[in-house]
Structures are given as structure tokens and as C-alpha cells.
Amino acid sequence: MDVFEYAPAPESRDAVRLRASYGLFVGGEFTGGGGAPFTTVEPATGEPLAEVATADAADVDRAVAAARAAQTAVWGPMPGRERAKYLFRIARILQERSRELAVLETIDNGKPIRESRDVDVPLAAAHFFYHAGWADKLGHAGFGPDPRPLGVAAQVIPWNFPLLMLAWKVAPALACGNTVVLKPAETTPLTALLFADVCRQADLPPGVVNIVTGGPGTGRALVAHDGVDKVAFTGSTEVGREIARTVAGTRKRLTLELGGKGANLVFADAALDEAVEGVVDGAFFNQGHVCCAGSRLLVQESIADEFVERVKARMATLRVGDPLDKNTDVGAVNSAAQLARVTDLAAAGEREGAERWSPPCALPEHGFWFAPTLFTGVAGAHRIAREEVFGPVLSVLTFRTPAEAVAKANDTSYGLSAGIWSEKGSRTLWVAERLRAGVVWANTFNRFDPAAPFGGYKESGHGREGGRHGLAAYLDV
Amino acid sequence: MPDRGRGCDAEPLFVFPVARGPSAAAPGTDVVAPTSLGDAGTVSTETRGQAELRALLRGLPGVDRVGAEARAARLAARSVKAAAKARAVDLAISMVDLTTLEGADTPGRVRALCAKALRPDPGQPDVPSVAAVCVYPDLVGAAADALAGGGVGVASVATAFPAGRAPLAAKLADVGAALAAGATEIDMVIDRGAFLAGDYLKVHEEIRAVRAACGAAHLKVILETGELGTYDDVRRAAWLAMDAGADFVKTSTGKVAPAATPPVVLVLLEAVRDYRAATGRAVGVKAAGGIRTTKDALRYLVLAAETAGRDWLTPDRFRFGASALLNDLLMQRRTLATGVYSGPDRVAQD
């Protein structure tokens, strides 16, 4: 009998027209940048994709000035119901151009097309739809009868969900009457620049959305700029600290969504097949490049051996490879630098005595790849149990009682996410009340909705994005 | 394009300690550790008590409805194209139990169906035969004559199909008549009323009695999952049937909606996978009712491959109970071979 092997099912690259070089988007126009251009690379192959302009201090100045002018003259005074029309229009265009956006996101980021097609792009559109609905109802959001916008928002976003993080930042800012200057990550600038085209297609007034590309220097210049009223950052805790220091003592409002070391707590009475699915998805979704990833598995000791065997069996069915193949589950690591970091932390796990396991898995020769990896025998003191790996690496720890599960889950400097797997509702509620994490999922993981606020405790940051609570970050309240 | 990985699609390898099995987690189940189910590869001949069965079935891990449906939906997005699709279509044809279960069935109708079962598409001589023809007991003789020597099985529903509401003696007589007329496979229904009333022992003993009556014939046990209501009970009914000696667990009679659905088949595939890990015995799965298109069939094959494992991709371990499905598979096969969609007039409507 023939082996049931899927034939390659690649999504067509023709869905997107890549240009050789990209500029900044300032005041409604694409312009050059003053800094030395940089190259964005396709993670799956290591090949260069396009040259992108770097914004220097003068470009950032121009962008902030354009945003200020638009905020004062057009966007701020515009009635909410009119702003809503633009946001609805953007949301619809995102849906109409979803295939183009998904393919570009996959090429630039390395994530599987299944995820960019089924998660990133639909959720980005959903965030615009949701916040379009708020734009004319801000007086009913619980912040007084007529809450005012903050002004110009500087937004710095990461490379793990480039378009989705843009939507999380831009949609609420615009709905509340702010204008924005957004800096996408250096390794993934392309969907933000395609979004600029979406803004033009939607006839968004010039200056309401400005996009400046570049490296850390551009980000620093933007965050430190005097003309900025609000700074919103998603990324590493290390950079978040630097931004907090820069902003300290100024009038600028700050929200930070930083790292995490999420735990999945699996109790002996859990629905095991679905718990396995959730644990594997929690750890390997988007190659583990997820701030709220369930990178720690805390499993009750009485079922630990059996459960880990089930997790391994499921990991062996993960399909790693060409991100554009519709049957791929795990794509490429985003950059050489990130691959080096993941490789280093995994090596540290082995040195510290944890047992490393990966399914048999042929990785492509070119590009940045890391096989899904599981560590057992992990102790709470190991680096792989404490530091954010931000890669496809899952650390397994065990617990004996619910109290111990809570103590171990909370034993981290982060506090972004947690998952509880149990068929017993009273236990789920008892545990959830005691977890210090901004998001607690029960019998599911990595489930996002624009109406649900998202954010962290402790070193995972402060402020919330999404839902009514997320509006507070962009209103003068 | 530069070379890229083929992927981590290695065979799932289950190596549970047999002494623990999937019920190890739940309290109170250690008295029925699956070692007592019998030696690897054989069926238990011990009689079980009601309490023992309850402990076994209620000790199984639960099924989270949302998670199971999400998993089935995600696997439905797998893309099976080109050469893989051509192989899968032929595989699906070889797994069909070509079924007619109507009050208006006649020997002539059954003979026509048997001819189609043996040579599904005379225009394409390399099309494989289907796995079996499935009829009511009184038409088994006609089917057995028509299929003689052709390598296609004669399956018969029995045990007061579809409701199963008859005394055990009548059910056994039904089975005996089908076997005497030449049936090689028996599709029995379980007593859903007894199962829902918690009388697991009655269901277990009925299956064991039919199992004993079947002798060398293949026994498929129809759970009628549309009447069980929850995935938890689908899992319990599957374990009950496997423990009582079923060769196959089958979703539905086709007379109750919903019949086979992807999440139900997912739960059955998980059950046969775990049962083999615990006992060493491999049980088949038959998805029956409501499967009409090639697309649906391929989705079930993907579910089987990625849940139970690729060694379930054989007619000995996976079947489709269907009538309309075969024609769609044949049309898709012609389309793949010729590049032109030929339309329903090119395949026999039997």
C-alpha cells in the first residue's frame, strides 16, 4: 500500500508583488530615509527580500510633525462616527487583500501560511472592526461623557506578529482620535508598509498613520521625541526597561507588553487528548515566537510519564518546513540572531542536566530552522525554566497538588499567560484566582479576541490591549 | 526555490506502559488496569461485572468538546493534492462498504450493486474493488452469489437494525441467518437505551454473545453516536465495544442524524489508538452515514493518518459506510486522470 504522503501544496508567491526597495510612509506619501538602508531577509531561505529605508532623527521629526498636524487639524476634531467609517473601510480592505497580506507575512516572517491565513490576518481585521465600533461610543466606555485622545502615539512593535501587533496598536489609537507614528521591527517591515498602502486605498487623511522603518536607533529617536504624547511598546523586557527609563519624568503615557514564561497546568483529570493539543499548540504555535507562549508544561506527577509520551507522539506529527506549504505546522525561526539565542538556551538546558528530545525531523539546509524540542527533568532553577526562549522549546516540570501547581506557575519574574487543563470547574476557578498572569485560559490556549483585554503582570509589562480596558491606554483618563 | 524540509511527519509511536493505560489518571480505576483486558492481540474472555465496567468506562479521560471540534476542523484544512490525492482516492474506494439499506431493496438491486462493487468503473479497469457490500440479512444470499470469488466482503447489518430494540434471542437469530446465508462481516447495533440507562453490562454481554455467534466473521459494532449525545459517551461506548471483542467500531446506522462527523470519528480514532497501546490489539473504525464527497472522504483519511497513525490506512482498519460516495470518488478519479470533469452520466447510478 502506498504511504499516505501529502504532496507539496504551496501557496503562490504571485499573490504579492515584492518591490526591490521600500521607503518610509510619512504624511500620506512614501519617501526615502536619511539613514543607511537595510535588507530584510526571508527566514525560510536566508535570501534577501528587499531593501528598506532607515529613518534618521530628521525623518522621525517629519513623521511626528505630520502626525501632530493631522491630529490637530483633522483626526482629533473629526466626530467618532466619521472616524469609524475609515476604520471599517480599513478592516474590509484587510479582508479583501487577506491573501496578499498572508503571503507577504509568511515570506517576511517565516511563519506557516496556515497561521498567517487563519490567525494573523483575520484577527488583524477583527481588531479594526471591533475598534471601529467603539469610535462613536467612547462616551459610554466608562471614562466620562467625552474622553479626549492623548495626541500623537509612538508605537514600536515586534517581529513575531507584525501585522497583528500593528492592528492591536493602530486600531485603538485611531478609534480614540489619536494619530500614530509606528515603527515595525527591523526583520519584518513589509506588511506594515503594505498596510500603508491599505491606508491610502481607504483614503485615510494624510498623517494619521505614519510608518518609519529602521533599527534600534530609529526606535530610540521615536520614543525620545518631544512631540510624542504616548509610547506603546511590545517586545522584550530588556528594551522595555530602556524605554521606561527614557520616558520617565516626561508627560508621555506608557504601555508595555513584554516577555513571558507562560505555564500550562495539566491536572490528572484533564481531557488528555485536548490538553496534549493545547500544550503542543501553546508551545509551538508560531515557532514559539509568542510572548504568551506556554513554554512551561506543569503536569501532575501521577500522569506525567504518560502525558509526556502523548506530547512526544503529537510532536512527531508536526510538519516542519516550507512556510508557504499549506500543510506546514511549524515554519522558520525569524532571524539568525534569534536562532542563535534559541540554540544557546537549548544548549544551556542540556548542560544544566535536563533531558533534551526532538522528533526525527529533516530540517532544510538553508534559512533559520530549529526542530521542536522538549526538555524533561527540568528544575525550577534551570535557565530554560526561567528565561524566555522565544523559540520552539517546551520545558516540562511536575507538581503534586493544586497548591504546588500554583506556586510553581507563579515562580517566574513574568506574568503574561497561563493555561489550566481540568474537567473540574471548581478547581479551574480556584487555580485561576491564584495565578498571577494577565491572561488565564481554561481548557484552551492562545485564543485571542479583540474584545478580551490582553496584558501582563510583573515584568511582562503594564497596560491592556483590546476590549474596553484597552481604550484607557489611548484616552486622557 | 532552495531545498526545504520534508517535515517531522514520522509515525506516531505510542509506548505507554501497558500496566497504566489511558485510565491511569483517574482515581478508582486501578482495579481494572488494562492488563486485565487479556494478552496482547487477543480478546478477553473473562466475564466482567457491572461495577468493573463502570469503573473502566468512567475512568476514561474526558473529551473537551471545543478542543475536539477545533482539532478536527484544523485537520480538515490539510491540503491533499496531485499524486497524494490520486493515491488517497484509490485508497478510499478500496475502503467503501457499498451499502443499500432500504425497505425497497430487491435481489435485482443488490445484484446491480454487487456488480458495481467488483468493478466500480468499467471504463477505468485499474479502479480497485470496494471492501464490501452491506445489505439486510435477507438479501445476503443474493449478494453472496453475486460476489462469489471476487474478493469483496459480504457485510450484513443484523441485531434488529437500526433500533436494536429486540430480545437477544431474536438478535442472535438475525445474526445466525445472515451468517448462514454467507455473510463474512456482521454490522451489529448496540442497545443505546441500555447504554444511556447506565446498564453497560447488558450492552457488553450482547456484544460478547454476538461476537461468539460470529465465529470467524468480522464484527463491526455500530454505536449510533448521534443518539449518545456527548463525546465522552462516544469514547465510553467505543471502549465498551472494543473490550467486548469488536473488530471495528462504527459511528452510525445512517438512519439517525447526525451520523458520522469529523469530531466523532476523531474520538473513535483516539480510542482505537489508545486501546492498541494498552492491549496490543488493533481495532478498526468505520465512518458511516452522510459521507457523500471525495473531499469529505479525504478529510477522514487525514484524521486517521494523523490520529491513529498511517497503519490505519488500510481497508482492514478503516471503512466508509456509504452509497453515494463511491460515484463521487469515481468522478474525481476520472478528473484526476483526464484533467476534465466528466459529470455524473459517466458512472453507473446503481
Coordinates of N, CA and C in Angstrom, one line a residue, chain A residues 1-9 13 42 44-45 47 114 117-118 268-274 277 281 285 301-306 309-310 313-329 359-366 369 371-372 421 423 443-444 447, chain B residues 1-17 20-26 61-68 70-71 74-75 77-85 87-88 91 95 232 235 266-267 270-271 273-274 298 301-303 305-306 310-311 313-315:
Chain A
M1 N 0.8 -1.2 0.0 CA 0.0 0.0 0.0 C 0.9 1.2 0.0
D2 N 0.4 2.2 -0.8 CA 1.2 3.5 -0.8 C 1.2 4.2 0.6
V3 N 2.3 4.8 0.9 CA 2.3 5.6 2.1 C 1.5 6.8 1.8
F4 N 0.7 7.3 2.8 CA -0.1 8.5 2.6 C 0.7 9.7 2.9
E5 N 1.3 10.2 1.8 CA 2.3 11.3 2.0 C 1.6 12.5 1.3
Y6 N 1.5 13.7 2.0 CA 0.9 14.8 1.3 C 1.8 15.3 0.2
A7 N 1.3 15.6 -0.9 CA 2.1 16.3 -1.9 C 2.3 17.7 -1.5
P8 N 3.4 18.4 -1.9 CA 3.6 19.8 -1.6 C 2.4 20.6 -2.0
A9 N 1.9 21.5 -1.2 CA 0.7 22.3 -1.5 C 1.1 23.8 -1.3
R13 N 3.4 32.5 -4.5 CA 4.1 33.8 -4.2 C 3.6 34.9 -5.0
E42 N 14.4 36.7 3.9 CA 13.4 35.6 4.0 C 13.9 34.5 5.0
A44 N 13.0 31.6 5.7 CA 13.0 30.2 5.3 C 14.1 29.9 4.3
T45 N 14.7 30.9 3.7 CA 15.8 30.6 2.8 C 17.1 31.3 3.1
E47 N 17.6 34.2 2.0 CA 17.8 35.1 0.9 C 17.3 36.5 1.2
R114 N -0.6 28.7 7.0 CA -1.8 28.3 7.7 C -2.1 29.3 8.8
R117 N -2.7 33.0 7.4 CA -4.0 33.0 6.7 C -5.2 32.8 7.7
D118 N -5.0 32.0 8.7 CA -6.2 31.6 9.6 C -6.2 32.4 10.9
A268 N -4.6 15.8 36.6 CA -4.8 14.4 36.2 C -6.1 14.2 35.6
D269 N -7.1 15.0 36.0 CA -8.5 14.8 35.4 C -8.7 15.5 34.1
A270 N -7.7 16.0 33.5 CA -7.9 16.8 32.3 C -8.4 15.9 31.1
A271 N -9.0 16.5 30.2 CA -9.3 15.8 28.9 C -8.0 15.7 28.2
L272 N -7.4 14.5 28.3 CA -6.0 14.4 27.9 C -5.7 14.7 26.4
D273 N -6.5 14.2 25.5 CA -6.2 14.5 24.1 C -6.2 16.0 23.8
E274 N -7.2 16.7 24.3 CA -7.3 18.1 24.1 C -6.2 18.9 24.8
E277 N -3.1 18.6 22.8 CA -3.3 19.5 21.6 C -2.9 20.9 22.1
D281 N 0.2 23.2 20.9 CA -0.1 24.4 20.2 C 0.4 25.6 21.0
F285 N 3.1 27.0 18.5 CA 2.4 27.9 17.6 C 3.4 29.1 17.3
E301 N 2.2 14.9 38.7 CA 3.2 13.9 38.6 C 2.5 12.5 38.4
S302 N 1.3 12.3 38.8 CA 0.7 11.0 38.7 C 0.4 10.6 37.2
I303 N 0.4 11.6 36.3 CA 0.2 11.2 34.9 C 1.3 11.7 34.0
A304 N 2.4 12.2 34.7 CA 3.4 12.9 33.9 C 4.0 12.0 32.8
D305 N 4.4 10.7 33.2 CA 5.1 9.9 32.2 C 4.2 9.7 30.9
E306 N 3.0 9.3 31.2 CA 2.0 9.0 30.1 C 1.8 10.3 29.3
E309 N 4.6 11.2 27.0 CA 4.7 10.3 25.9 C 3.6 10.8 24.8
R310 N 2.5 11.2 25.3 CA 1.4 11.6 24.4 C 1.9 12.9 23.7
A313 N 4.4 12.0 21.0 CA 3.8 11.4 19.9 C 3.1 12.5 19.0
R314 N 2.5 13.5 19.7 CA 1.9 14.6 18.9 C 2.9 15.4 18.2
M315 N 4.0 15.7 18.9 CA 5.1 16.5 18.3 C 5.7 15.8 17.1
A316 N 5.7 14.5 17.1 CA 6.2 13.8 16.0 C 5.3 13.9 14.7
T317 N 4.1 14.4 14.9 CA 3.2 14.6 13.7 C 3.3 16.1 13.2
L318 N 4.0 16.9 14.0 CA 4.2 18.3 13.5 C 5.0 18.3 12.2
R319 N 4.5 19.1 11.2 CA 5.2 19.1 9.9 C 6.0 20.4 9.9
V320 N 7.3 20.3 9.9 CA 8.2 21.4 9.9 C 8.7 21.6 8.5
G321 N 8.7 22.8 8.0 CA 9.3 23.0 6.6 C 8.7 24.3 5.9
D322 N 8.7 24.3 4.6 CA 8.4 25.4 3.8 C 7.1 26.1 4.4
P323 N 7.3 27.4 4.9 CA 6.2 28.1 5.5 C 5.1 28.3 4.5
L324 N 5.3 28.4 3.2 CA 4.3 28.6 2.2 C 3.5 27.4 1.9
D325 N 3.9 26.2 2.4 CA 3.1 25.0 2.1 C 1.9 25.0 3.1
K326 N 0.7 24.8 2.5 CA -0.5 24.9 3.4 C -0.5 23.8 4.4
N327 N 0.3 22.7 4.3 CA 0.3 21.7 5.3 C 1.4 21.8 6.3
T328 N 2.1 22.9 6.3 CA 3.2 23.1 7.3 C 2.6 23.6 8.6
D329 N 3.1 23.0 9.7 CA 2.6 23.4 11.1 C 3.6 24.3 11.7
P359 N 11.6 15.3 17.8 CA 11.2 14.2 16.9 C 12.1 14.1 15.8
P360 N 12.2 12.9 15.1 CA 13.0 12.8 13.9 C 12.5 13.8 12.9
C361 N 13.3 14.6 12.3 CA 12.8 15.8 11.6 C 13.9 16.3 10.7
A362 N 13.7 16.3 9.4 CA 14.6 16.8 8.4 C 14.4 18.3 8.2
L363 N 15.4 19.0 8.6 CA 15.3 20.5 8.5 C 15.9 20.9 7.2
P364 N 15.4 22.0 6.6 CA 16.0 22.5 5.3 C 17.4 22.9 5.6
E365 N 18.2 22.9 4.5 CA 19.7 23.3 4.7 C 19.9 24.8 4.8
H366 N 19.1 25.5 4.1 CA 19.2 27.0 4.1 C 18.2 27.6 5.0
W369 N 16.4 27.5 11.0 CA 15.5 26.4 11.4 C 15.9 25.8 12.8
A371 N 14.3 22.5 15.3 CA 13.3 21.5 15.4 C 12.6 21.7 16.7
P372 N 11.3 21.3 16.7 CA 10.5 21.4 18.0 C 11.2 20.5 19.1
W421 N -5.8 23.0 32.6 CA -6.4 21.9 31.9 C -7.0 21.0 33.0
E423 N -11.1 18.9 34.0 CA -12.5 18.8 33.7 C -13.3 19.2 34.9
N443 N -8.8 25.2 29.6 CA -9.1 24.1 28.5 C -8.9 24.7 27.1
T444 N -8.1 25.7 27.0 CA -7.7 26.2 25.7 C -6.5 27.0 25.8
R447 N -5.9 31.7 22.6 CA -7.1 32.1 22.0 C -7.2 33.6 22.1
Chain B
M1 N 13.5 27.3 -6.3 CA 13.5 27.6 -4.8 C 14.4 26.6 -4.1
P2 N 15.2 27.2 -3.2 CA 16.1 26.3 -2.4 C 15.4 25.1 -1.7
D3 N 16.2 24.2 -1.4 CA 15.6 23.0 -0.8 C 15.0 23.3 0.6
R4 N 13.9 22.6 0.8 CA 13.2 22.8 2.1 C 12.9 21.5 2.8
G5 N 12.6 21.5 4.0 CA 12.5 20.2 4.7 C 11.2 19.5 4.4
R6 N 11.2 18.2 4.5 CA 10.0 17.4 4.2 C 9.1 17.4 5.4
G7 N 9.7 17.7 6.6 CA 8.9 17.8 7.8 C 9.0 16.6 8.7
C8 N 8.5 16.9 10.0 CA 8.5 15.9 11.0 C 7.3 15.1 11.0
D9 N 7.1 14.3 10.0 CA 5.9 13.6 9.9 C 6.1 12.1 10.2
A10 N 7.0 11.8 11.1 CA 7.2 10.5 11.4 C 6.0 9.8 12.1
E11 N 6.0 8.5 12.0 CA 4.9 7.8 12.6 C 4.7 8.1 14.1
P12 N 3.5 8.3 14.5 CA 3.4 8.5 16.0 C 3.7 7.1 16.6
L13 N 4.4 7.2 17.7 CA 4.9 6.0 18.4 C 4.4 5.9 19.8
F14 N 3.5 5.1 20.0 CA 2.9 5.0 21.4 C 3.6 3.9 22.2
V15 N 4.2 4.3 23.3 CA 4.8 3.3 24.1 C 4.4 3.5 25.5
F16 N 3.1 3.5 25.7 CA 2.6 3.6 27.1 C 2.9 2.3 27.9
P17 N 3.3 2.5 29.1 CA 3.4 1.2 29.9 C 2.0 0.6 29.9
R20 N -0.5 0.8 32.8 CA -1.2 2.1 33.2 C -2.4 2.3 32.3
G21 N -2.1 2.4 31.0 CA -3.2 2.7 30.0 C -3.8 4.0 30.2
P22 N -4.7 4.4 29.4 CA -5.2 5.8 29.4 C -6.1 6.1 30.6
S23 N -6.5 5.0 31.4 CA -7.3 5.3 32.6 C -6.5 5.5 33.8
A24 N -5.1 5.5 33.7 CA -4.3 5.5 34.8 C -4.5 6.7 35.7
A25 N -4.9 7.8 35.0 CA -5.0 9.1 35.8 C -6.2 9.1 36.8
A26 N -7.2 8.4 36.4 CA -8.4 8.6 37.2 C -8.4 7.8 38.5
P61 N -10.3 9.3 30.3 CA -10.3 10.7 30.3 C -11.4 11.3 29.5
G62 N -11.9 12.5 29.9 CA -13.0 13.1 29.3 C -12.5 13.7 27.9
V63 N -13.5 14.1 27.2 CA -13.3 14.8 25.9 C -13.8 16.2 26.0
D64 N -12.9 17.2 25.7 CA -13.3 18.5 25.7 C -13.9 18.9 24.3
R65 N -15.2 19.2 24.3 CA -16.0 19.4 23.1 C -15.3 20.4 22.2
V66 N -15.0 21.6 22.8 CA -14.5 22.7 22.0 C -13.1 22.3 21.4
G67 N -12.3 21.6 22.2 CA -11.0 21.2 21.7 C -11.0 20.2 20.7
A68 N -11.9 19.2 20.8 CA -12.0 18.1 19.9 C -12.5 18.7 18.5
A70 N -12.2 21.7 17.4 CA -11.2 22.6 16.8 C -10.1 21.7 16.2
R71 N -9.7 20.6 16.8 CA -8.7 19.7 16.2 C -9.2 19.1 14.9
R74 N -9.1 21.8 12.3 CA -7.8 22.1 11.8 C -7.3 21.1 10.8
L75 N -7.5 19.8 11.1 CA -7.1 18.8 10.2 C -7.9 18.8 8.9
A77 N -8.3 21.3 7.2 CA -7.6 22.2 6.4 C -6.4 21.7 5.7
R78 N -6.1 20.4 5.9 CA -4.9 19.8 5.2 C -5.2 19.8 3.7
S79 N -4.2 20.0 3.0 CA -4.4 20.1 1.5 C -3.8 18.8 0.9
V80 N -4.7 18.0 0.3 CA -4.2 16.7 -0.3 C -4.4 16.9 -1.8
K81 N -3.3 17.0 -2.5 CA -3.3 17.4 -3.9 C -2.5 16.4 -4.8
A82 N -2.7 16.5 -6.1 CA -1.9 15.8 -7.1 C -1.7 14.3 -6.8
A83 N -0.5 13.8 -6.7 CA -0.3 12.4 -6.6 C -0.8 11.8 -5.3
A84 N -0.7 12.7 -4.2 CA -1.2 12.2 -2.9 C -2.7 12.0 -3.1
K85 N -3.4 12.9 -3.8 CA -4.8 12.8 -3.9 C -5.2 11.6 -4.7
R87 N -3.6 8.8 -4.9 CA -3.5 7.6 -4.1 C -4.6 7.5 -3.1
A88 N -4.9 8.7 -2.5 CA -6.0 8.7 -1.5 C -7.3 8.3 -2.1
L91 N -7.4 4.6 -2.4 CA -7.5 4.0 -1.1 C -8.9 4.1 -0.5
M95 N -11.9 1.3 0.5 CA -12.4 1.2 1.9 C -13.9 1.3 2.0
D232 N -17.9 12.3 25.4 CA -17.5 11.4 26.5 C -18.1 10.0 26.3
R235 N -16.7 8.0 23.5 CA -15.5 7.3 23.9 C -15.8 6.1 24.8
L266 N -12.8 11.4 15.0 CA -11.6 11.7 15.8 C -11.6 11.0 17.1
V267 N -12.7 11.1 17.8 CA -12.7 10.5 19.2 C -12.6 8.9 19.0
E270 N -9.0 8.1 18.4 CA -8.2 8.2 19.6 C -8.4 7.0 20.5
A271 N -9.7 6.5 20.5 CA -10.0 5.3 21.3 C -9.2 4.1 20.8
R273 N -6.6 4.0 19.0 CA -5.1 4.2 19.2 C -4.7 3.8 20.6
D274 N -5.5 4.4 21.6 CA -5.2 4.1 23.0 C -5.4 2.7 23.4
L298 N -11.5 12.3 2.0 CA -10.1 12.6 2.2 C -9.8 13.2 3.6
L301 N -9.5 10.4 6.0 CA -8.3 9.7 5.8 C -7.2 10.5 6.5
V302 N -7.2 11.9 6.4 CA -6.2 12.7 7.1 C -6.4 12.5 8.6
L303 N -7.6 12.5 9.1 CA -7.9 12.3 10.5 C -7.3 11.0 11.0
A305 N -4.9 9.2 9.5 CA -3.4 9.2 9.4 C -2.7 9.9 10.6
E306 N -3.3 11.1 10.9 CA -2.7 11.9 11.9 C -3.1 11.6 13.3
R310 N -0.6 6.0 10.4 CA -0.7 5.6 9.0 C -1.0 4.1 8.8
D311 N -0.8 3.3 9.9 CA -1.1 1.9 9.7 C -2.6 1.7 9.8
L313 N -4.5 3.2 7.6 CA -4.9 3.5 6.3 C -4.9 2.2 5.4
T314 N -5.8 1.3 5.8 CA -6.0 0.1 5.1 C -7.5 -0.4 5.3
P315 N -8.0 -1.0 4.3 CA -9.4 -1.5 4.5 C -9.7 -2.4 5.7

